[in-house]
Short mmCIF file of C-alpha atoms and ligand atoms in Angstrom, two decimals:
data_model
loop_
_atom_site.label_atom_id
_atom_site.label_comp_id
_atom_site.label_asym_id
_atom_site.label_seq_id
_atom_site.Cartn_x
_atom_site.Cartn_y
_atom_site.Cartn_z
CA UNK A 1 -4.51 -29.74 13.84
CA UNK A 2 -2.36 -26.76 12.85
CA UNK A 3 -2.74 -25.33 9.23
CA UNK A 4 -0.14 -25.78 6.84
CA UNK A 5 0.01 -22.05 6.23
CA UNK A 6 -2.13 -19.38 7.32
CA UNK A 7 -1.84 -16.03 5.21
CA UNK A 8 -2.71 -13.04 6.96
CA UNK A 9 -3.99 -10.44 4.12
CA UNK A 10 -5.61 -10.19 0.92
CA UNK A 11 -4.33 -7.95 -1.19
CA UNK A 12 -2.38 -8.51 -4.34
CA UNK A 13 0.22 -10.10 -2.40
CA UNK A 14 -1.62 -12.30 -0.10
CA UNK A 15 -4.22 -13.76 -2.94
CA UNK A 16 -1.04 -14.48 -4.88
CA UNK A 17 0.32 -16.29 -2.18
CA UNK A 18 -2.91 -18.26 -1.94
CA UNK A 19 -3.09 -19.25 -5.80
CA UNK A 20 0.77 -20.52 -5.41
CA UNK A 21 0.31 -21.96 -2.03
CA UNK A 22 -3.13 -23.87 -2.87
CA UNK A 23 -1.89 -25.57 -6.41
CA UNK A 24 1.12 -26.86 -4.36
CA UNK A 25 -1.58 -28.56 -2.08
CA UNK A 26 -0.87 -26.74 1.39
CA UNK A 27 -4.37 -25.99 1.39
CA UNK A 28 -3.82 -22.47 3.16
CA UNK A 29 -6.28 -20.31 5.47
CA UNK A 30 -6.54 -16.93 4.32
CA UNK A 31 -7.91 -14.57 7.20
CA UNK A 32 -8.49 -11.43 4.54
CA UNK A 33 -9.21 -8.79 7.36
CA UNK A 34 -12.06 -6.38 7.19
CA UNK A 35 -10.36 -4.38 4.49
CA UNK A 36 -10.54 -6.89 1.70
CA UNK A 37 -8.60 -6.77 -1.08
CA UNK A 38 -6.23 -3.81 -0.02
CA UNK A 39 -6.05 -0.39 -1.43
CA UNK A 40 -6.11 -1.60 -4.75
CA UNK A 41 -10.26 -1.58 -3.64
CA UNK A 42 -9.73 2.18 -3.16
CA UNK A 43 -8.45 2.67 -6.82
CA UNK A 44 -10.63 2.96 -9.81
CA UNK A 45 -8.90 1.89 -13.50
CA UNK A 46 -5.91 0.29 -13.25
CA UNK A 47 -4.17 0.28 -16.57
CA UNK A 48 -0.60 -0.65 -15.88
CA UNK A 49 -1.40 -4.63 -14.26
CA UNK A 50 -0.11 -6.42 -17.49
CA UNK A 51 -2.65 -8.84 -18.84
CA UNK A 52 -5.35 -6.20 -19.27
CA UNK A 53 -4.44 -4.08 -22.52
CA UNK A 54 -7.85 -2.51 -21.88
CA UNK A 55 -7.49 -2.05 -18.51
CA UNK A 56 -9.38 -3.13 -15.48
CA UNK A 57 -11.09 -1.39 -12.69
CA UNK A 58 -9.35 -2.33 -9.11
CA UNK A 59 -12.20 -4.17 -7.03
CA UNK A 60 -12.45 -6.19 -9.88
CA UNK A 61 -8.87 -7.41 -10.46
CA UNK A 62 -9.27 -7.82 -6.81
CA UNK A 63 -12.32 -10.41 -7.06
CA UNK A 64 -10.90 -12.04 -10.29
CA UNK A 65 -7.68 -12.39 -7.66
CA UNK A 66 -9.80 -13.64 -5.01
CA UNK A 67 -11.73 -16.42 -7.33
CA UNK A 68 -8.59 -18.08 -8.78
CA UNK A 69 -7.20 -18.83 -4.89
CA UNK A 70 -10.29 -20.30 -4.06
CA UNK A 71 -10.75 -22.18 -7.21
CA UNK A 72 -7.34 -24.35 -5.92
CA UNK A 73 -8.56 -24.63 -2.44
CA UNK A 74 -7.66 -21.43 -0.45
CA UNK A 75 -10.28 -21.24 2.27
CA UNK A 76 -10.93 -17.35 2.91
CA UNK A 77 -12.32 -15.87 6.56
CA UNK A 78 -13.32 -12.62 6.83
CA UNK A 79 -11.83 -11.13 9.89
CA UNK A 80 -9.55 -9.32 10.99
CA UNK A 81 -6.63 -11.32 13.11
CA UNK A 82 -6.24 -9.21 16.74
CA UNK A 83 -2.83 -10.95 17.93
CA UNK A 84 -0.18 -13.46 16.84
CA UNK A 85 2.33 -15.49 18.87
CA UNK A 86 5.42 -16.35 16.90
CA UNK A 87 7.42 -17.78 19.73
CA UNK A 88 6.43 -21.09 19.30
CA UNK A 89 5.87 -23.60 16.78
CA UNK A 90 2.80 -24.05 15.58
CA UNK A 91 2.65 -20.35 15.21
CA UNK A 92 -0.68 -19.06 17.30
CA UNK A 93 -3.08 -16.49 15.10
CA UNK A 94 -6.11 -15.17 17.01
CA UNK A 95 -9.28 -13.74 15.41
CA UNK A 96 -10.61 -12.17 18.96
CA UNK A 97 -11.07 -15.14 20.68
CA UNK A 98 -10.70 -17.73 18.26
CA UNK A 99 -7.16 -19.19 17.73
CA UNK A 100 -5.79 -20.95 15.07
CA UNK A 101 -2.39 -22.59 14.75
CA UNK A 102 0.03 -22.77 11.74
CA UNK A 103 2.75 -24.18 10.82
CA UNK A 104 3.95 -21.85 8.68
CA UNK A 105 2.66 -18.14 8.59
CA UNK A 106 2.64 -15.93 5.42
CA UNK A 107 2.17 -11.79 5.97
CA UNK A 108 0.97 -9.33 3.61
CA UNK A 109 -1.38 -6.95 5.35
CA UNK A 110 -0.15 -4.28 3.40
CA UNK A 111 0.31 -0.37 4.00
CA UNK A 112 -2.37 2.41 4.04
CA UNK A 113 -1.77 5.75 2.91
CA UNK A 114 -1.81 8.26 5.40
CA UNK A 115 -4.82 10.77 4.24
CA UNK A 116 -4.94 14.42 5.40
CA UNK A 117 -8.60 14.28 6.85
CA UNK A 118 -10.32 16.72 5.61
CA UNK A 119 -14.12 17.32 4.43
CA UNK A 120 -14.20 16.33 1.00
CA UNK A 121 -11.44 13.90 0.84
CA UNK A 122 -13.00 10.81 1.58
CA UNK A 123 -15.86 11.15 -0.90
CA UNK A 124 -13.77 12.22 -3.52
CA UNK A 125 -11.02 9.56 -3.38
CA UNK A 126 -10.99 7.37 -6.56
CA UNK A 127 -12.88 11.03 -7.97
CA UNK A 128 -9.88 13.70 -8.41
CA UNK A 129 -8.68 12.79 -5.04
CA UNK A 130 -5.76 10.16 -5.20
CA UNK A 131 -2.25 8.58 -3.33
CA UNK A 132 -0.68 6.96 -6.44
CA UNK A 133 0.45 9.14 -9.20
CA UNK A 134 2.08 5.95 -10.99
CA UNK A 135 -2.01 4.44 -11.04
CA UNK A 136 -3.77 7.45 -11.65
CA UNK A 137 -1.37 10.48 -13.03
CA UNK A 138 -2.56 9.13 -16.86
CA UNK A 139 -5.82 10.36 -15.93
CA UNK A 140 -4.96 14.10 -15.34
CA UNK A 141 -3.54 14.88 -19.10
CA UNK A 142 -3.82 18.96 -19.58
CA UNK A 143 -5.12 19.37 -16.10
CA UNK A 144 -4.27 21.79 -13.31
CA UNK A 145 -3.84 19.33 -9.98
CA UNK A 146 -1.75 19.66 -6.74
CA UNK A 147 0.77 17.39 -4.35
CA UNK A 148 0.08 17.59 -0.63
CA UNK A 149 3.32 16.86 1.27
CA UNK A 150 7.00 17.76 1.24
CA UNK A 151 8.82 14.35 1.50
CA UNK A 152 10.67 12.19 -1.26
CA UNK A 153 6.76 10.87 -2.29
CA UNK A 154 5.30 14.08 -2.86
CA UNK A 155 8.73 15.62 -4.83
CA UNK A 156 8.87 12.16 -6.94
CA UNK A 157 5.09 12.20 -7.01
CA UNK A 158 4.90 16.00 -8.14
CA UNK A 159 7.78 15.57 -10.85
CA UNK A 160 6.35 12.12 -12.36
CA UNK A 161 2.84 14.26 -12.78
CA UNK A 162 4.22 17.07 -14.93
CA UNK A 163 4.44 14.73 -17.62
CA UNK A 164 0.83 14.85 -18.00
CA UNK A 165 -0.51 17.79 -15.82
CA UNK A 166 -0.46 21.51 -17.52
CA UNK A 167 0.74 22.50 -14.05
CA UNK A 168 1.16 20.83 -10.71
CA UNK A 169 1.06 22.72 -7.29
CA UNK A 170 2.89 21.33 -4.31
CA UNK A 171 1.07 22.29 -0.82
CA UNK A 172 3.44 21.91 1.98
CA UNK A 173 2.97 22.89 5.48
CA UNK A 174 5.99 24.33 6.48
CA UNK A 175 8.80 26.07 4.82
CA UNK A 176 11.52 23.85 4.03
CA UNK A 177 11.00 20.42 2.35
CA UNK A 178 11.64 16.98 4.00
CA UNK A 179 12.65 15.24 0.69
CA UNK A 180 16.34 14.91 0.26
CA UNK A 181 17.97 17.75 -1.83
CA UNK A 182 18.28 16.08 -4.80
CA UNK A 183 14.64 15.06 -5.13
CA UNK A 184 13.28 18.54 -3.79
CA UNK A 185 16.13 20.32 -6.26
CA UNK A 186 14.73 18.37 -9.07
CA UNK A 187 11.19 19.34 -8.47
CA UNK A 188 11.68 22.95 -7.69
CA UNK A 189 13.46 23.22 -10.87
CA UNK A 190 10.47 22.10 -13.02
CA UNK A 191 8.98 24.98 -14.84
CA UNK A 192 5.64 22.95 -14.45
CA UNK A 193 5.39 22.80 -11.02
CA UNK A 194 5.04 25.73 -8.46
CA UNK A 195 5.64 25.12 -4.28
CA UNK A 196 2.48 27.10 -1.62
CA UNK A 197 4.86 26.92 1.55
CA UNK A 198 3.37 27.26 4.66
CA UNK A 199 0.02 26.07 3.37
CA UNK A 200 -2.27 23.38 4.31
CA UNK A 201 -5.29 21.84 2.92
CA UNK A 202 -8.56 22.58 4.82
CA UNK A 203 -11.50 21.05 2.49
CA UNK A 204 -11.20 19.32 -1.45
CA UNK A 205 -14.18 20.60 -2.93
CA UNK A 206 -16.62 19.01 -5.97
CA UNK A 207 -20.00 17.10 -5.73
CA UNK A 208 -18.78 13.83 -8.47
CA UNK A 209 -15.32 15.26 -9.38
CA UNK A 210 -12.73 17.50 -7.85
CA UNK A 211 -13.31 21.07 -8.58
CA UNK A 212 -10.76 22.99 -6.45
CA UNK A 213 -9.16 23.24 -2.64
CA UNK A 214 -9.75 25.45 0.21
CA UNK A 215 -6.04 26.47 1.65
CA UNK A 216 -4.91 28.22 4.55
CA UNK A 217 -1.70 30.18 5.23
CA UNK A 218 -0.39 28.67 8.53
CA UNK A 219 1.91 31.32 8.94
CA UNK A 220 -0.50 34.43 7.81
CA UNK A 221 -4.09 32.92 8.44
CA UNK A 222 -5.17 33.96 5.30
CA UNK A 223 -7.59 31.63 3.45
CA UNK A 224 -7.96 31.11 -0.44
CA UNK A 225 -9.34 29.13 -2.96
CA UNK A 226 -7.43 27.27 -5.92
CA UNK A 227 -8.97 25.54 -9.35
CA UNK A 228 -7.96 22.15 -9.48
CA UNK A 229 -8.81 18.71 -10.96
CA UNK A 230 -6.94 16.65 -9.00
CA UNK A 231 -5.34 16.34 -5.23
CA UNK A 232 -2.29 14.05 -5.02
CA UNK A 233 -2.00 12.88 -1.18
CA UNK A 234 1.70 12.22 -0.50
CA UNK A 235 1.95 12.70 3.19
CA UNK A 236 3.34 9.06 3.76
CA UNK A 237 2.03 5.19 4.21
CA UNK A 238 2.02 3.46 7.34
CA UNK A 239 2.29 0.07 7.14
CA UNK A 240 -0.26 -2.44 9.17
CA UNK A 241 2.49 -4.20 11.70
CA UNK A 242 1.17 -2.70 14.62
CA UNK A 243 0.11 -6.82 15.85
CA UNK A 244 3.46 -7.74 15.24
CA UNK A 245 5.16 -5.11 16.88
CA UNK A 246 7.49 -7.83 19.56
CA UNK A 247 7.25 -10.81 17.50
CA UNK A 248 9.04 -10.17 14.20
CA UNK A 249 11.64 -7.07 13.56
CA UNK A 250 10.71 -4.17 12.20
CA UNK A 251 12.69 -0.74 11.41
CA UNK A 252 12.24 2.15 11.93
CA UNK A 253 9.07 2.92 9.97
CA UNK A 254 7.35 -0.09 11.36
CA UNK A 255 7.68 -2.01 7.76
CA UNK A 256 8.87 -5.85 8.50
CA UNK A 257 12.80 -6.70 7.83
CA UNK A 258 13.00 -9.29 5.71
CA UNK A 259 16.43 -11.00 4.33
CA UNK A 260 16.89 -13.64 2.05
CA UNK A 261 13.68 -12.91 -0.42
CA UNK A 262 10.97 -13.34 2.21
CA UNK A 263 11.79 -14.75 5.38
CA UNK A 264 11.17 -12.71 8.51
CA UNK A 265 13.38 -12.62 11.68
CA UNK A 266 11.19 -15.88 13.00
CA UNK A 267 11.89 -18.45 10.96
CA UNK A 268 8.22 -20.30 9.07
CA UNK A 269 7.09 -16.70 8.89
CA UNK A 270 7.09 -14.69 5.48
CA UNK A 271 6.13 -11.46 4.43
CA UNK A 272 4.97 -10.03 1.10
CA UNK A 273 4.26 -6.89 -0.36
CA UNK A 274 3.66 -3.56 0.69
CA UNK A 275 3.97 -4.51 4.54
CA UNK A 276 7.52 -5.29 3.41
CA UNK A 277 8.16 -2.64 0.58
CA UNK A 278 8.09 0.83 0.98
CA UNK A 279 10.10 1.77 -2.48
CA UNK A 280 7.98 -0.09 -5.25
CA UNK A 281 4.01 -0.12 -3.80
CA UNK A 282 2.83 -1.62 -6.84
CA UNK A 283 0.56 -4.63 -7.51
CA UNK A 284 2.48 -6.20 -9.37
CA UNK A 285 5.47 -6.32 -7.39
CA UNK A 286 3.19 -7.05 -4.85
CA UNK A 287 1.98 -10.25 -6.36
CA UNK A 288 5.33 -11.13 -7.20
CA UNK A 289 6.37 -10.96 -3.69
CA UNK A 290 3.37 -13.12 -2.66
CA UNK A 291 4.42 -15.91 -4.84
CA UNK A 292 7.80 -15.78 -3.91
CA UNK A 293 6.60 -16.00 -0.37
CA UNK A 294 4.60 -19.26 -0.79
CA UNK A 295 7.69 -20.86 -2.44
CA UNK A 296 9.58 -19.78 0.42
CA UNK A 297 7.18 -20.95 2.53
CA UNK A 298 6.57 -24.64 0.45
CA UNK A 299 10.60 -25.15 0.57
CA UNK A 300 10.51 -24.35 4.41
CA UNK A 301 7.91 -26.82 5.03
CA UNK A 302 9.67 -29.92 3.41
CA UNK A 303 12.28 -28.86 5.16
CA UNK A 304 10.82 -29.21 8.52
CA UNK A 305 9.32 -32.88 7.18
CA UNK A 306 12.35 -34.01 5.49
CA UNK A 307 15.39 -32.24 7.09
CA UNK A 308 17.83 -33.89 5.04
P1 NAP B 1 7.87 11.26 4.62
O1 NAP B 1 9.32 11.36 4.31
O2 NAP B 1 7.45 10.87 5.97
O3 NAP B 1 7.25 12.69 4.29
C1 NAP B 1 5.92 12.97 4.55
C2 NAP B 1 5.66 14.44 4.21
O4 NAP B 1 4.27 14.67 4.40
C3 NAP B 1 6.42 15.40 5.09
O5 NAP B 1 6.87 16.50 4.34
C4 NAP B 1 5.36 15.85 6.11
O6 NAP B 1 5.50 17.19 6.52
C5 NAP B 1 4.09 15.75 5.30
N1 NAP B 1 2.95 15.44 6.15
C6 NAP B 1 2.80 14.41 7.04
N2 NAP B 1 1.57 14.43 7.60
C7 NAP B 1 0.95 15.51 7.06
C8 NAP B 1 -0.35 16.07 7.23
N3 NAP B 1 -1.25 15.51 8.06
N4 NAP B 1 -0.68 17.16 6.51
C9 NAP B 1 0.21 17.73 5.65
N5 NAP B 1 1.45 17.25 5.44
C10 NAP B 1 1.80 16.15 6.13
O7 NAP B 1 7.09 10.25 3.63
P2 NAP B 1 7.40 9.88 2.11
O8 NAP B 1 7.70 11.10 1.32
O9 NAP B 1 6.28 8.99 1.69
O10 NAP B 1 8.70 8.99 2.20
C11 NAP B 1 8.74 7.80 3.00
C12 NAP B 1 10.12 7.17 2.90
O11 NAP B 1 10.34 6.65 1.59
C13 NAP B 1 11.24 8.17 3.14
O12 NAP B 1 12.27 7.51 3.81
C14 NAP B 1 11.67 8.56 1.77
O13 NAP B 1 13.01 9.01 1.70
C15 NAP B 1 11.48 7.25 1.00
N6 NAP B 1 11.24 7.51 -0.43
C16 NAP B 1 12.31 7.54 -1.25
C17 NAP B 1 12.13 7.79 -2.59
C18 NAP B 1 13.31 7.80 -3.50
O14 NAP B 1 14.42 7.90 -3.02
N7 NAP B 1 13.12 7.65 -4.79
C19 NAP B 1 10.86 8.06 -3.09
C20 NAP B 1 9.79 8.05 -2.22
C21 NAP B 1 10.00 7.80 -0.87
P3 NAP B 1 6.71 17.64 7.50
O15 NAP B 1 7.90 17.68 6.60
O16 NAP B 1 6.26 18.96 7.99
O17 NAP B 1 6.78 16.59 8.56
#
């Protein structure tokens, strides 16, 4: 028999989705994929979820998340779904070569930041090494960091920091900016912050903390070595669609169109947070979105039983 709802995703937005869509008895199937929990996992104190004046480090608000939709019912799998087939009702979700059918569908698998890639930047990240200024500027008071990128992000990222960085350093590969003028006028304009054109990241460098960056001169080859604390990455998100690339619409970025709050171009499918929104990125308007989606998705299914 098909599922009442099936939520693909497990971050803020899809364990919100779960607590709503549980307590209203749909009894939904969460398949959480292998990156549990989302990139708030990836983060270390998060101090601006309301609820926690003291703050609360992410893979726990993540579990504490997690416990509360399975307290109401929400029965969790942890795989990763390969393909979907919206063109029918029940909707068709495979894990490999299991399938499951729904009769409603719920997305929120999220967006992952690009990274640059380079030695040091993996074990460093939640350390100095970071892709969310809003979570993690507070942390950089008085310190010398820079902003990798030269898009809206890094200029809005790199402007936002000076407020608590002594000075912030934007490394950008080429020589012009992407951002629009405005943004990139804005930063530039900053006595705090300084721009290394041409100039690209090879290594992030510290054993427990960030200690400084290797750099290289694209245009010149010539290598050098810069004191910092902290390494903003703001070289763009791509968000996880690529299995529904065909079934639902997507623009131009790959991030699901939804109208109407959060119905999708099929109709019985919804999507949530960051696989939707590429302006706010937060967790809590990530969570919002998620319960949002499981009214949405509630309404929908009385709907379908009781069409008048
Ligand atoms: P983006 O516009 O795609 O810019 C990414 C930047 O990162 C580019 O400057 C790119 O360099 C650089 N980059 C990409 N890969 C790199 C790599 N491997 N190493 C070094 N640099 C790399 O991404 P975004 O800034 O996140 O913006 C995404 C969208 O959101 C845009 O449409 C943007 O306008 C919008 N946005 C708007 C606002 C706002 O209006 N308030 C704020 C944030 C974002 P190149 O320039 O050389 O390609």
């Amino acid at each position: 028999m098909a599922e009442n709802v099936i939520i693909i995703g497990s971050g803020p937005a899809g364990l919100t989705a779960a607590v709503y869509a549980a307590r209203a008895d749909l009894k939904p199937l969460m398949i959480e994929g292998m990156e549990a929990g989302g990139q708030l996992m990836l983060t270390t104190e998060v101090e601006n979820y309301p609820g926690f004046p003291d703050g609360i480090m992410g893979p726990e608000l993540m579990e504490n998340f997690r416990k509360q939709a399975e307290r109401f019912g929400t029965r969790i799998m942890s795989s990763n779904v390969t393909k979907v087939d919206f063109s029918q009702r029940p909707f068709k979700v495979w894990v490999g070569e299991d399938e499951y059918e729904g009769d409603s569908v719920i997305i929120s698998t999220g967006a992952s930041a690009r990274w640059i890639g380079v030695p040091g930047e993996d074990k460093l990240r939640g350390y100095g090494v970071s892709s969310c200024a809003t979570c993690d500027g507070f942390f950089f008071r008085d310190r010398e960091i820079i902003v990798v990128g030269g898009g809206d992000s890094a200029m809005e990222e790199a402007t936002f920091l000076t407020k608590f960085a002594s000075k912030v350093t934007i490394v950008h590969r080429r020589d012009e900016f992407r951002a629009s003028k405005i943004m990139a006028r804005r930063a530039l304009d900053n006595p705090k912050i300084e721009v290394l054109w041409n100039t690209v990241v090879e290594e992030i460098v510290g054993d427990k903390a960030v200690t400084g960056v290797k750099l290289r001169n694209v245009e010149t080859d010539e290598a050098s070595d810069l004191a910092v604390e902290g390494v903003f990455v703001a070289i763009g998100h791509i968000p996880n669609t690529n299995i529904f690339d065909g079934q639902l619409e997507l623009d131009s970025e790959g991030y699901i169109v939804t109208t109407d709050h959060t119905r999708t171009s099929v109709e019985g499918v919804f999507a949530a947070g960051d696989v939707v929104d590429k302006v706010y990125r937060q967790a809590i308007t990530a969570a919002g979105m998620g319960c949002e989606s499981a009214i949405d998705a509630e309404r929908w299914l009385e709907a379908q039983h009781d069409p008048e």
